[in-house]
């Protein structure tokens, strides 16, 4: 962001898209107080082993270099923002709710840490599946 001085205090201008989660003034930084904004979804990422096959069906082998360089893009929805406004001014509601499991685009998540736990913030349009 761009720094500026206003009323003899330094401030930084940032885009509203850069704000992922907010906390009420005076509250502690915890999962309970986290408020996801716009069409963002807070996801607790689940580590999935691509080599695991629990149902005994067919599977594929993935090169070890690919396996090491990727992070999981599957997780459980923890919090959901209110949605995004359409061009006509109406709020488009979210299609997921806390407790849903989702698959999102690789590299689409912004990683955040809350109470020492790793979470991912993903935009609604980057969600590929809900299950």
Backbone as JSON, one array per atom type, in Angstrom:
{
  "sequence": "XXXXXXXXXXXXXXXXXXXXXXXXXXXXXXXXXXXXXXXXXXXXXXXXXXXXXXXXXXXXXXXXXXXXXXXXXXXXXXXXXXXXXXXXXXXXXXXXXXXXXXXXXXXXXXXXXXXXXXXXXXXXXXXXXXX",
  "N": [[0.81, -1.18, 0.0], [0.2, 2.34, -0.19], [1.89, 4.79, 1.64], [0.84, 7.51, 3.7], [0.53, 10.72, 5.3], [-1.78, 11.83, 7.62], [-3.48, 14.12, 9.54], [-1.18, 14.39, 11.12], [-0.46, 11.74, 11.58], [0.81, 8.59, 10.55], [-0.42, 6.64, 7.88], [-1.54, 3.8, 5.95], [-2.6, 3.2, 2.73], [-4.7, 0.76, 1.42], [-6.1, -1.67, -0.85], [-9.55, -2.6, -0.84], [-9.94, -5.25, -1.5], [-7.73, -6.48, -0.47], [-8.18, -6.9, 2.18], [-8.97, -9.53, 4.2], [-10.0, -10.8, 6.51], [-11.63, -9.51, 9.37], [-11.59, -7.97, 12.64], [-13.56, -7.07, 15.46], [-13.23, -3.85, 17.01], [-11.11, -3.64, 19.8], [-11.32, -6.3, 20.47], [-9.98, -9.62, 21.0], [-7.65, -11.39, 18.88], [-9.0, -13.98, 17.63], [-10.48, -17.09, 16.57], [-13.2, -17.14, 17.13], [-13.86, -14.41, 17.13], [-13.32, -13.62, 14.58], [-14.26, -12.13, 11.54], [-15.3, -12.84, 8.43], [-15.04, -11.23, 5.33], [-16.92, -9.82, 2.55], [-17.15, -11.89, -0.29], [-15.66, -13.96, 0.73], [-14.36, -17.06, 2.06], [-13.55, -18.79, 4.96], [-11.39, -21.41, 5.46], [-10.52, -24.45, 6.96], [-7.82, -26.16, 6.2], [-7.48, -29.46, 5.02], [-5.15, -31.95, 5.16], [-4.45, -34.04, 2.52], [-3.52, -37.16, 1.38], [-2.39, -37.88, -1.73], [-1.78, -40.42, -2.56], [-3.23, -42.14, -1.06], [-5.78, -44.52, -0.88], [-8.72, -45.29, 0.07], [-10.97, -46.79, -0.53], [-10.31, -49.03, -1.96], [-10.52, -49.04, -4.68], [-9.6, -48.09, -8.06], [-6.55, -46.22, -8.75], [-4.17, -43.52, -9.26], [-0.71, -42.87, -9.97], [1.33, -40.3, -8.77], [3.93, -38.09, -9.64], [6.73, -37.74, -7.48], [7.87, -35.2, -7.23], [5.79, -33.47, -7.88], [3.99, -34.02, -5.85], [5.34, -33.05, -3.57], [5.46, -30.3, -4.05], [2.93, -29.22, -3.96], [0.15, -27.97, -2.11], [-2.58, -28.93, -0.04], [-5.84, -28.54, -1.4], [-8.29, -28.84, -0.31], [-10.79, -28.63, 2.16], [-12.47, -27.87, 5.32], [-15.21, -25.73, 5.67], [-15.14, -22.98, 7.78], [-15.91, -20.36, 8.46], [-18.05, -17.95, 6.85], [-18.33, -15.28, 4.59], [-20.63, -12.46, 4.1], [-21.36, -12.25, 1.42], [-21.43, -11.04, -2.0], [-21.98, -7.98, -3.73], [-24.19, -7.61, -6.45], [-24.35, -6.15, -9.78], [-26.79, -4.86, -9.86], [-27.15, -4.06, -7.3], [-28.12, -5.86, -5.46], [-27.56, -8.25, -2.86], [-25.65, -11.07, -3.37], [-26.1, -14.15, -2.15], [-24.13, -16.54, -0.27], [-23.15, -19.84, -1.31], [-22.25, -21.81, 0.34], [-21.81, -23.17, 3.66], [-20.8, -23.04, 7.14], [-19.14, -26.03, 8.11], [-19.46, -27.42, 5.74], [-17.59, -29.3, 3.34], [-15.08, -28.4, 1.04], [-13.63, -28.13, -2.25], [-11.08, -26.29, -3.66], [-9.59, -24.06, -6.12], [-6.22, -24.78, -7.01], [-3.61, -22.94, -5.56], [-5.23, -20.7, -5.16], [-5.87, -19.84, -2.68], [-5.43, -17.67, 0.15], [-3.18, -17.81, 2.64], [-3.67, -17.73, 6.14], [-3.01, -17.17, 9.62], [-4.49, -18.04, 12.6], [-4.75, -17.95, 16.01], [-2.48, -19.59, 16.11], [-3.09, -21.63, 14.36], [-3.3, -22.89, 11.02], [-5.09, -21.52, 8.33], [-7.07, -21.09, 5.35], [-8.05, -18.5, 3.2], [-10.49, -18.15, 0.87], [-11.91, -17.04, -2.17], [-15.34, -17.05, -3.12], [-15.84, -17.62, -5.87], [-13.66, -19.16, -6.49], [-14.1, -21.63, -5.49], [-14.54, -24.99, -6.27], [-16.0, -27.33, -5.81], [-18.49, -28.67, -3.59], [-18.97, -30.75, -0.81]],
  "CA": [[0.0, 0.0, 0.0], [0.88, 3.64, -0.23], [1.88, 5.46, 2.94], [0.57, 8.94, 3.7], [0.36, 11.31, 6.63], [-3.07, 12.5, 7.78], [-3.58, 14.61, 10.92], [0.11, 14.1, 11.76], [-0.31, 10.31, 11.85], [1.09, 7.82, 9.33], [-1.44, 5.66, 7.48], [-1.25, 3.07, 4.73], [-3.78, 2.95, 1.9], [-4.73, -0.56, 0.8], [-7.34, -1.95, -1.57], [-10.5, -3.37, -0.02], [-9.76, -6.66, -1.82], [-6.61, -7.0, 0.31], [-8.66, -7.21, 3.53], [-9.57, -10.86, 4.13], [-10.71, -11.08, 7.76], [-11.55, -8.36, 10.27], [-11.92, -8.21, 14.04], [-14.15, -5.89, 16.09], [-12.29, -3.04, 17.79], [-10.98, -4.0, 21.21], [-11.45, -7.74, 20.71], [-8.75, -10.37, 20.76], [-7.55, -12.05, 17.59], [-9.34, -15.39, 17.8], [-11.4, -17.61, 15.56], [-14.57, -16.73, 17.49], [-14.07, -12.99, 16.81], [-13.0, -13.38, 13.17], [-15.38, -11.85, 10.64], [-14.88, -12.95, 7.04], [-15.76, -10.17, 4.61], [-17.34, -9.97, 1.17], [-17.46, -13.25, -0.73], [-14.57, -14.83, 1.17], [-14.69, -18.22, 2.87], [-12.43, -19.23, 5.79], [-11.36, -22.87, 5.34], [-9.49, -25.22, 7.68], [-7.32, -27.05, 5.17], [-7.29, -30.84, 5.41], [-4.07, -32.56, 4.39], [-4.9, -35.24, 1.84], [-2.44, -37.89, 0.73], [-2.89, -38.31, -3.04], [-1.5, -41.85, -2.77], [-4.14, -42.92, -0.23], [-6.97, -45.01, -1.57], [-9.41, -45.97, 1.15], [-12.07, -47.66, -0.95], [-9.81, -50.21, -2.64], [-10.74, -48.92, -6.12], [-8.44, -47.74, -8.86], [-5.85, -45.01, -8.35], [-3.1, -43.13, -10.16], [0.53, -42.52, -9.31], [1.72, -38.93, -9.03], [5.36, -37.91, -9.48], [7.09, -37.26, -6.15], [8.13, -33.77, -7.28], [4.49, -32.8, -7.87], [3.41, -34.21, -4.52], [6.03, -32.19, -2.61], [5.32, -28.88, -4.34], [1.56, -28.77, -3.87], [-0.52, -28.02, -0.82], [-3.95, -29.4, -0.19], [-6.85, -27.56, -1.76], [-9.54, -29.38, 0.22], [-10.9, -28.3, 3.57], [-13.78, -27.66, 5.92], [-15.59, -24.33, 5.81], [-15.26, -22.58, 9.18], [-16.7, -19.12, 8.48], [-18.45, -17.51, 5.52], [-18.68, -13.87, 4.49], [-22.03, -12.22, 3.75], [-21.6, -12.35, -0.02], [-20.93, -9.97, -2.87], [-23.08, -7.23, -4.33], [-24.32, -7.69, -7.91], [-24.41, -4.84, -10.42], [-28.08, -4.22, -9.57], [-27.17, -3.66, -5.9], [-28.6, -6.93, -4.59], [-26.54, -9.11, -2.27], [-25.66, -12.46, -3.82], [-25.78, -14.95, -0.97], [-23.13, -17.58, -0.43], [-23.68, -21.18, -1.54], [-21.66, -22.74, 1.3], [-22.07, -22.85, 5.06], [-19.84, -23.72, 8.02], [-19.33, -27.47, 8.19], [-19.33, -28.0, 4.41], [-16.24, -29.54, 2.84], [-14.96, -27.8, -0.29], [-12.41, -28.23, -3.05], [-10.87, -25.0, -4.31], [-8.52, -24.03, -7.12], [-4.85, -24.77, -6.52], [-2.96, -21.63, -5.46], [-6.21, -19.62, -5.07], [-6.08, -19.49, -1.27], [-4.52, -16.8, 0.9], [-2.98, -18.47, 3.93], [-3.68, -16.88, 7.33], [-2.82, -17.91, 10.86], [-5.34, -17.56, 13.69], [-4.47, -18.75, 17.21], [-1.45, -20.58, 15.82], [-3.6, -22.63, 13.41], [-3.28, -22.47, 9.62], [-6.36, -21.49, 7.61], [-7.01, -20.53, 4.01], [-9.16, -17.65, 2.82], [-10.74, -18.42, -0.55], [-13.08, -16.36, -2.73], [-16.42, -17.97, -3.5], [-15.73, -18.06, -7.26], [-12.55, -20.1, -6.61], [-14.55, -22.95, -5.0], [-14.88, -25.86, -7.4], [-16.97, -28.34, -5.42], [-18.92, -28.74, -2.2], [-19.39, -32.12, -0.51]],
  "C": [[0.85, 1.25, 0.0], [0.75, 4.31, 1.13], [1.6, 6.95, 2.75], [0.42, 9.42, 5.13], [-0.95, 12.09, 6.63], [-3.23, 12.86, 9.25], [-2.35, 14.22, 11.74], [0.27, 12.64, 12.18], [-0.08, 9.59, 10.53], [0.01, 6.76, 9.12], [-0.97, 4.96, 6.22], [-2.55, 2.8, 3.99], [-3.64, 1.56, 1.28], [-6.05, -0.72, 0.07], [-8.27, -2.75, -0.66], [-10.39, -4.86, -0.3], [-8.63, -7.3, -1.01], [-7.01, -7.33, 1.75], [-9.44, -8.53, 3.45], [-10.47, -11.17, 5.31], [-10.57, -9.84, 8.62], [-11.98, -8.79, 11.67], [-12.55, -6.95, 14.61], [-13.11, -5.16, 16.94], [-12.29, -3.48, 19.24], [-11.09, -5.48, 21.49], [-10.12, -8.43, 20.45], [-8.82, -11.06, 19.4], [-7.76, -13.54, 17.81], [-10.31, -15.8, 16.71], [-12.83, -17.18, 15.84], [-14.87, -15.3, 17.07], [-13.82, -12.67, 15.34], [-14.27, -13.17, 12.36], [-14.84, -11.88, 9.22], [-15.69, -11.94, 6.24], [-16.01, -10.55, 3.16], [-17.68, -11.42, 0.83], [-16.32, -14.22, -0.39], [-15.1, -15.95, 2.06], [-13.43, -18.6, 3.65], [-12.49, -20.75, 5.88], [-10.22, -23.42, 6.19], [-9.04, -26.3, 6.71], [-7.06, -28.44, 5.76], [-6.18, -31.4, 4.54], [-4.55, -33.89, 3.83], [-3.7, -35.88, 1.16], [-2.95, -38.39, -0.61], [-2.65, -39.78, -3.32], [-2.47, -42.73, -1.99], [-5.37, -43.31, -1.02], [-7.74, -45.86, -0.57], [-10.49, -46.95, 0.69], [-11.62, -48.89, -1.72], [-9.99, -50.16, -4.15], [-9.46, -48.54, -6.84], [-7.8, -46.45, -8.34], [-4.82, -44.68, -9.4], [-1.87, -42.82, -9.34], [0.92, -41.11, -9.74], [3.21, -38.81, -8.78], [5.66, -37.29, -8.12], [7.34, -35.76, -6.14], [6.84, -32.97, -7.26], [3.89, -32.87, -6.47], [4.03, -33.26, -3.5], [5.72, -30.72, -2.82], [3.9, -28.36, -4.17], [1.06, -28.84, -2.43], [-1.96, -28.44, -1.07], [-4.88, -28.25, -0.55], [-8.24, -28.09, -1.41], [-9.61, -29.01, 1.69], [-12.33, -28.12, 4.02], [-14.04, -26.17, 6.09], [-15.81, -24.02, 7.29], [-16.13, -21.34, 9.32], [-16.95, -18.68, 7.05], [-18.79, -16.02, 5.58], [-20.13, -13.7, 4.05], [-22.35, -12.38, 2.28], [-21.07, -11.13, -0.74], [-22.13, -9.27, -3.48], [-23.03, -7.35, -5.85], [-24.39, -6.27, -8.47], [-25.72, -4.11, -10.13], [-28.21, -3.82, -8.09], [-27.66, -4.73, -4.94], [-27.45, -7.79, -4.1], [-26.71, -10.53, -2.79], [-25.2, -13.32, -2.66], [-24.8, -16.06, -1.3], [-23.79, -18.96, -0.55], [-23.11, -22.22, -0.59], [-21.96, -22.25, 2.71], [-21.0, -23.54, 5.92], [-20.18, -25.2, 8.17], [-19.25, -28.17, 6.85], [-17.85, -28.27, 4.12], [-16.2, -29.04, 1.4], [-13.63, -28.15, -0.92], [-12.28, -26.89, -3.74], [-9.68, -25.07, -5.26], [-7.15, -24.03, -6.44], [-4.31, -23.34, -6.58], [-3.94, -20.45, -5.39], [-6.34, -19.1, -3.64], [-5.01, -18.53, -0.76], [-4.39, -17.43, 2.27], [-2.95, -17.44, 5.05], [-3.48, -17.77, 8.55], [-3.65, -17.25, 11.95], [-5.14, -18.49, 14.87], [-3.46, -19.86, 16.94], [-1.87, -21.67, 14.86], [-3.59, -22.04, 12.0], [-4.67, -22.58, 9.0], [-6.11, -20.93, 6.22], [-8.25, -19.66, 3.8], [-9.3, -17.76, 1.3], [-11.97, -17.63, -0.99], [-14.09, -17.4, -3.21], [-16.25, -18.48, -4.94], [-14.52, -18.97, -7.5], [-12.9, -21.48, -6.04], [-15.03, -23.77, -6.19], [-15.98, -26.87, -7.07], [-17.28, -28.24, -3.94], [-19.38, -30.16, -1.95], [-19.52, -32.32, 0.98]]
}
